[in-house]
GROMACS .gro file of C-alpha atoms in nm:
model
  187
    1MET     CA    1  10.910  -8.041  14.754
    2LYS     CA    2  10.945  -8.264  15.061
    3LYS     CA    3  11.207  -8.025  15.207
    4LEU     CA    4  10.977  -7.726  15.150
    5PHE     CA    5  10.685  -7.905  15.316
    6ALA     CA    6  10.905  -8.011  15.612
    7SER     CA    7  11.034  -7.653  15.652
    8LEU     CA    8  10.678  -7.514  15.646
    9PHE     CA    9  10.570  -7.771  15.902
   10ILE     CA   10  10.856  -7.673  16.138
   11VAL     CA   11  10.775  -7.301  16.099
   12MET     CA   12  10.403  -7.366  16.160
   13ALA     CA   13  10.481  -7.578  16.467
   14ALA     CA   14  10.706  -7.305  16.608
   15CYS     CA   15  10.437  -7.040  16.549
   16CYS     CA   16  10.174  -7.253  16.719
   17HIS     CA   17  10.408  -7.311  17.015
   18ILE     CA   18  10.477  -6.936  17.056
   19SER     CA   19  10.107  -6.856  17.019
   20ALA     CA   20  10.013  -7.113  17.285
   21GLN     CA   21  10.257  -6.955  17.532
   22ASN     CA   22  10.099  -6.610  17.488
   23THR     CA   23   9.744  -6.713  17.576
   24PRO     CA   24   9.571  -6.532  17.863
   25GLY     CA   25   9.580  -6.857  18.062
   26SER     CA   26   9.957  -6.824  18.097
   27ALA     CA   27   9.935  -6.566  18.377
   28PRO     CA   28  10.010  -6.704  18.725
   29LYS     CA   29   9.730  -6.784  18.968
   30ILE     CA   30   9.723  -6.819  19.346
   31ILE     CA   31   9.487  -7.111  19.398
   32SER     CA   32   9.460  -7.123  19.777
   33ILE     CA   33   9.609  -7.027  20.110
   34ASP     CA   34   9.573  -7.306  20.365
   35ASN     CA   35   9.690  -7.415  20.710
   36LYS     CA   36   9.703  -7.062  20.856
   37GLN     CA   37   9.849  -7.093  21.206
   38VAL     CA   38   9.952  -6.852  21.481
   39HIS     CA   39  10.258  -6.957  21.685
   40ASP     CA   40  10.360  -6.815  22.021
   41THR     CA   41  10.713  -6.680  22.064
   42GLU     CA   42  10.933  -6.626  22.367
   43TYR     CA   43  10.816  -6.262  22.366
   44ALA     CA   44  10.460  -6.191  22.483
   45THR     CA   45  10.412  -5.897  22.246
   46TYR     CA   46  10.501  -6.092  21.929
   47TYR     CA   47  10.377  -6.398  21.743
   48ASP     CA   48  10.484  -6.602  21.441
   49PHE     CA   49  10.246  -6.683  21.156
   50SER     CA   50  10.266  -6.967  20.904
   51PHE     CA   51  10.061  -7.079  20.604
   52ASP     CA   52  10.081  -7.279  20.281
   53VAL     CA   53  10.033  -7.127  19.934
   54THR     CA   54   9.916  -7.334  19.638
   55TYR     CA   55   9.983  -7.160  19.307
   56LYS     CA   56  10.039  -7.228  18.937
   57GLY     CA   57  10.211  -7.053  18.650
   58ALA     CA   58  10.513  -6.929  18.846
   59THR     CA   59  10.834  -7.082  18.977
   60SER     CA   60  10.836  -6.891  19.307
   61ILE     CA   61  10.630  -6.651  19.518
   62THR     CA   62  10.706  -6.321  19.687
   63ILE     CA   63  10.572  -6.233  20.031
   64GLY     CA   64  10.536  -5.871  20.142
   65VAL     CA   65  10.472  -5.794  20.510
   66GLU     CA   66  10.341  -5.460  20.630
   67GLU     CA   67  10.262  -5.374  20.991
   68GLU     CA   68  10.050  -5.085  21.110
   69TYR     CA   69  10.261  -4.784  21.221
   70ASN     CA   70  10.573  -4.944  21.075
   71PRO     CA   71  10.737  -4.759  20.783
   72TYR     CA   72  10.903  -5.077  20.651
   73TYR     CA   73  10.764  -5.323  20.398
   74ASP     CA   74  10.951  -5.653  20.436
   75ILE     CA   75  10.989  -5.862  20.121
   76ILE     CA   76  11.063  -6.234  20.127
   77HIS     CA   77  11.122  -6.447  19.815
   78ILE     CA   78  11.028  -6.813  19.847
   79ASN     CA   79  11.167  -7.047  19.583
   80GLU     CA   80  10.962  -7.353  19.670
   81PRO     CA   81  10.741  -7.543  19.429
   82SER     CA   82  10.368  -7.534  19.491
   83PRO     CA   83  10.252  -7.573  19.764
   84ALA     CA   84  10.504  -7.341  19.930
   85HIS     CA   85  10.530  -7.311  20.307
   86VAL     CA   86  10.562  -6.958  20.450
   87TYR     CA   87  10.678  -6.885  20.806
   88LEU     CA   88  10.679  -6.523  20.926
   89LYS     CA   89  10.856  -6.435  21.251
   90TYR     CA   90  10.796  -6.171  21.517
   91LEU     CA   91  10.474  -6.001  21.408
   92ASN     CA   92  10.354  -5.744  21.663
   93ARG     CA   93  10.039  -5.854  21.850
   94GLY     CA   94   9.929  -5.494  21.905
   95ARG     CA   95   9.926  -5.397  21.538
   96MET     CA   96   9.729  -5.483  21.228
   97THR     CA   97   9.942  -5.675  20.978
   98TRP     CA   98   9.894  -5.723  20.606
   99VAL     CA   99  10.065  -6.008  20.422
  100ASP     CA  100  10.075  -5.980  20.041
  101VAL     CA  101  10.124  -6.308  19.855
  102ILE     CA  102  10.244  -6.246  19.497
  103ALA     CA  103  10.289  -6.495  19.211
  104GLU     CA  104  10.446  -6.339  18.903
  105ASN     CA  105  10.580  -6.437  18.564
  106GLU     CA  106  10.642  -6.264  18.231
  107TYR     CA  107  10.269  -6.275  18.145
  108GLY     CA  108  10.126  -6.121  18.458
  109LYS     CA  109  10.092  -6.114  18.833
  110ASP     CA  110   9.839  -6.241  19.088
  111THR     CA  111   9.825  -6.090  19.438
  112LEU     CA  112   9.629  -6.197  19.743
  113THR     CA  113   9.637  -6.007  20.075
  114ILE     CA  114   9.589  -6.169  20.416
  115GLU     CA  115   9.476  -5.924  20.684
  116LEU     CA  116   9.581  -6.017  21.038
  117PRO     CA  117   9.390  -5.824  21.305
  118VAL     CA  118   9.525  -5.709  21.640
  119MET     CA  119   9.567  -6.015  21.865
  120SER     CA  120   9.432  -6.011  22.219
  121GLU     CA  121   9.614  -6.148  22.521
  122ASP     CA  122   9.354  -6.422  22.573
  123TYR     CA  123   9.474  -6.776  22.515
  124ALA     CA  124   9.255  -7.080  22.465
  125ASP     CA  125   9.412  -7.423  22.428
  126GLY     CA  126   9.744  -7.263  22.334
  127LEU     CA  127   9.595  -7.064  22.046
  128THR     CA  128   9.574  -6.688  22.029
  129SER     CA  129   9.223  -6.550  21.989
  130ILE     CA  130   9.138  -6.255  21.770
  131ASP     CA  131   9.009  -5.940  21.941
  132LYS     CA  132   8.661  -5.868  21.806
  133SER     CA  133   8.555  -5.587  22.037
  134PRO     CA  134   8.197  -5.489  21.953
  135ALA     CA  135   8.174  -5.111  21.964
  136LYS     CA  136   8.004  -4.831  21.778
  137THR     CA  137   8.223  -4.618  21.552
  138ASP     CA  138   8.230  -4.246  21.631
  139HIS     CA  139   8.485  -4.135  21.372
  140ILE     CA  140   8.742  -4.273  21.130
  141ASP     CA  141   9.095  -4.136  21.088
  142ILE     CA  142   9.249  -4.177  20.742
  143TYR     CA  143   9.623  -4.226  20.692
  144SER     CA  144   9.840  -4.272  20.385
  145LEU     CA  145  10.048  -4.590  20.359
  146ASP     CA  146  10.352  -4.403  20.491
  147GLY     CA  147  10.158  -4.314  20.810
  148ARG     CA  148  10.076  -3.951  20.728
  149PHE     CA  149   9.742  -3.833  20.875
  150MET     CA  150   9.510  -3.718  20.596
  151LYS     CA  151   9.158  -3.660  20.727
  152ARG     CA  152   8.900  -3.745  20.993
  153ILE     CA  153   8.556  -3.858  20.871
  154LYS     CA  154   8.231  -3.969  21.033
  155SER     CA  155   8.120  -4.220  20.771
  156ILE     CA  156   8.289  -4.451  20.523
  157SER     CA  157   8.076  -4.295  20.248
  158GLU     CA  158   8.295  -3.982  20.273
  159LEU     CA  159   8.578  -4.176  20.105
  160SER     CA  160   8.420  -4.108  19.764
  161SER     CA  161   8.620  -3.782  19.747
  162PHE     CA  162   8.950  -3.977  19.731
  163HIS     CA  163   9.114  -4.090  19.408
  164ALA     CA  164   9.241  -4.443  19.348
  165CYS     CA  165   9.489  -4.525  19.625
  166THR     CA  166   9.552  -4.749  19.925
  167LEU     CA  167   9.463  -4.606  20.267
  168LEU     CA  168   9.487  -4.707  20.631
  169LEU     CA  169   9.167  -4.649  20.828
  170GLN     CA  170   9.144  -4.634  21.207
  171TYR     CA  171   8.799  -4.666  21.363
  172PHE     CA  172   8.744  -4.496  21.701
  173ASN     CA  173   8.454  -4.508  21.949
  174ASN     CA  174   8.304  -4.205  22.127
  175LYS     CA  175   8.571  -4.233  22.402
  176ASN     CA  176   8.839  -4.187  22.134
  177GLN     CA  177   8.955  -4.548  22.181
  178LEU     CA  178   9.083  -4.736  21.878
  179ILE     CA  179   8.837  -5.011  21.783
  180ARG     CA  180   9.015  -5.150  21.478
  181SER     CA  181   9.236  -5.065  21.184
  182LYS     CA  182   9.185  -5.158  20.824
  183LYS     CA  183   9.376  -5.125  20.498
  184ILE     CA  184   9.161  -5.050  20.193
  185LYS     CA  185   9.232  -5.007  19.825
  186LEU     CA  186   9.015  -4.750  19.644
  187LYS     CA  187   8.962  -4.798  19.271
   0.00000   0.00000   0.00000
């Protein structure tokens, strides 16, 4: 009888352990992104970017880097415990850049995207300032992620005709000058 009870106890303990691992709380989570810094390089048209990622539920993170007008999506695996330090080299000052931070395990995935705007040539105390040109939008050009032109619209409300996808938007003023670019995800 004691052996039967001990066997049942071991089976119950194993079942409870497996059940505890499959709880929804087991999915990874990106807690914060801190210490974002822009670093100058020896080339005037490029900059480096660094930040720290605090995460839980994963043993490593994956960084995806996408630059406007660039067909490549660079992937970097960082096998550092939380908080992990990320250093990205030679980002183009004249292009929008999106940095995807991904924590993943067998129970799920958490993704956070950092959008880096076009950097101006103005420097203040050694730091690069962000170009925030105030201008009125005349039209918006829509591109697919691979850079293919899709449509020109006058208002963002016209995006309702698109299905779920990720798009690149370019905002232009009435002189056909690019004001800004933006990556959006339609659901």
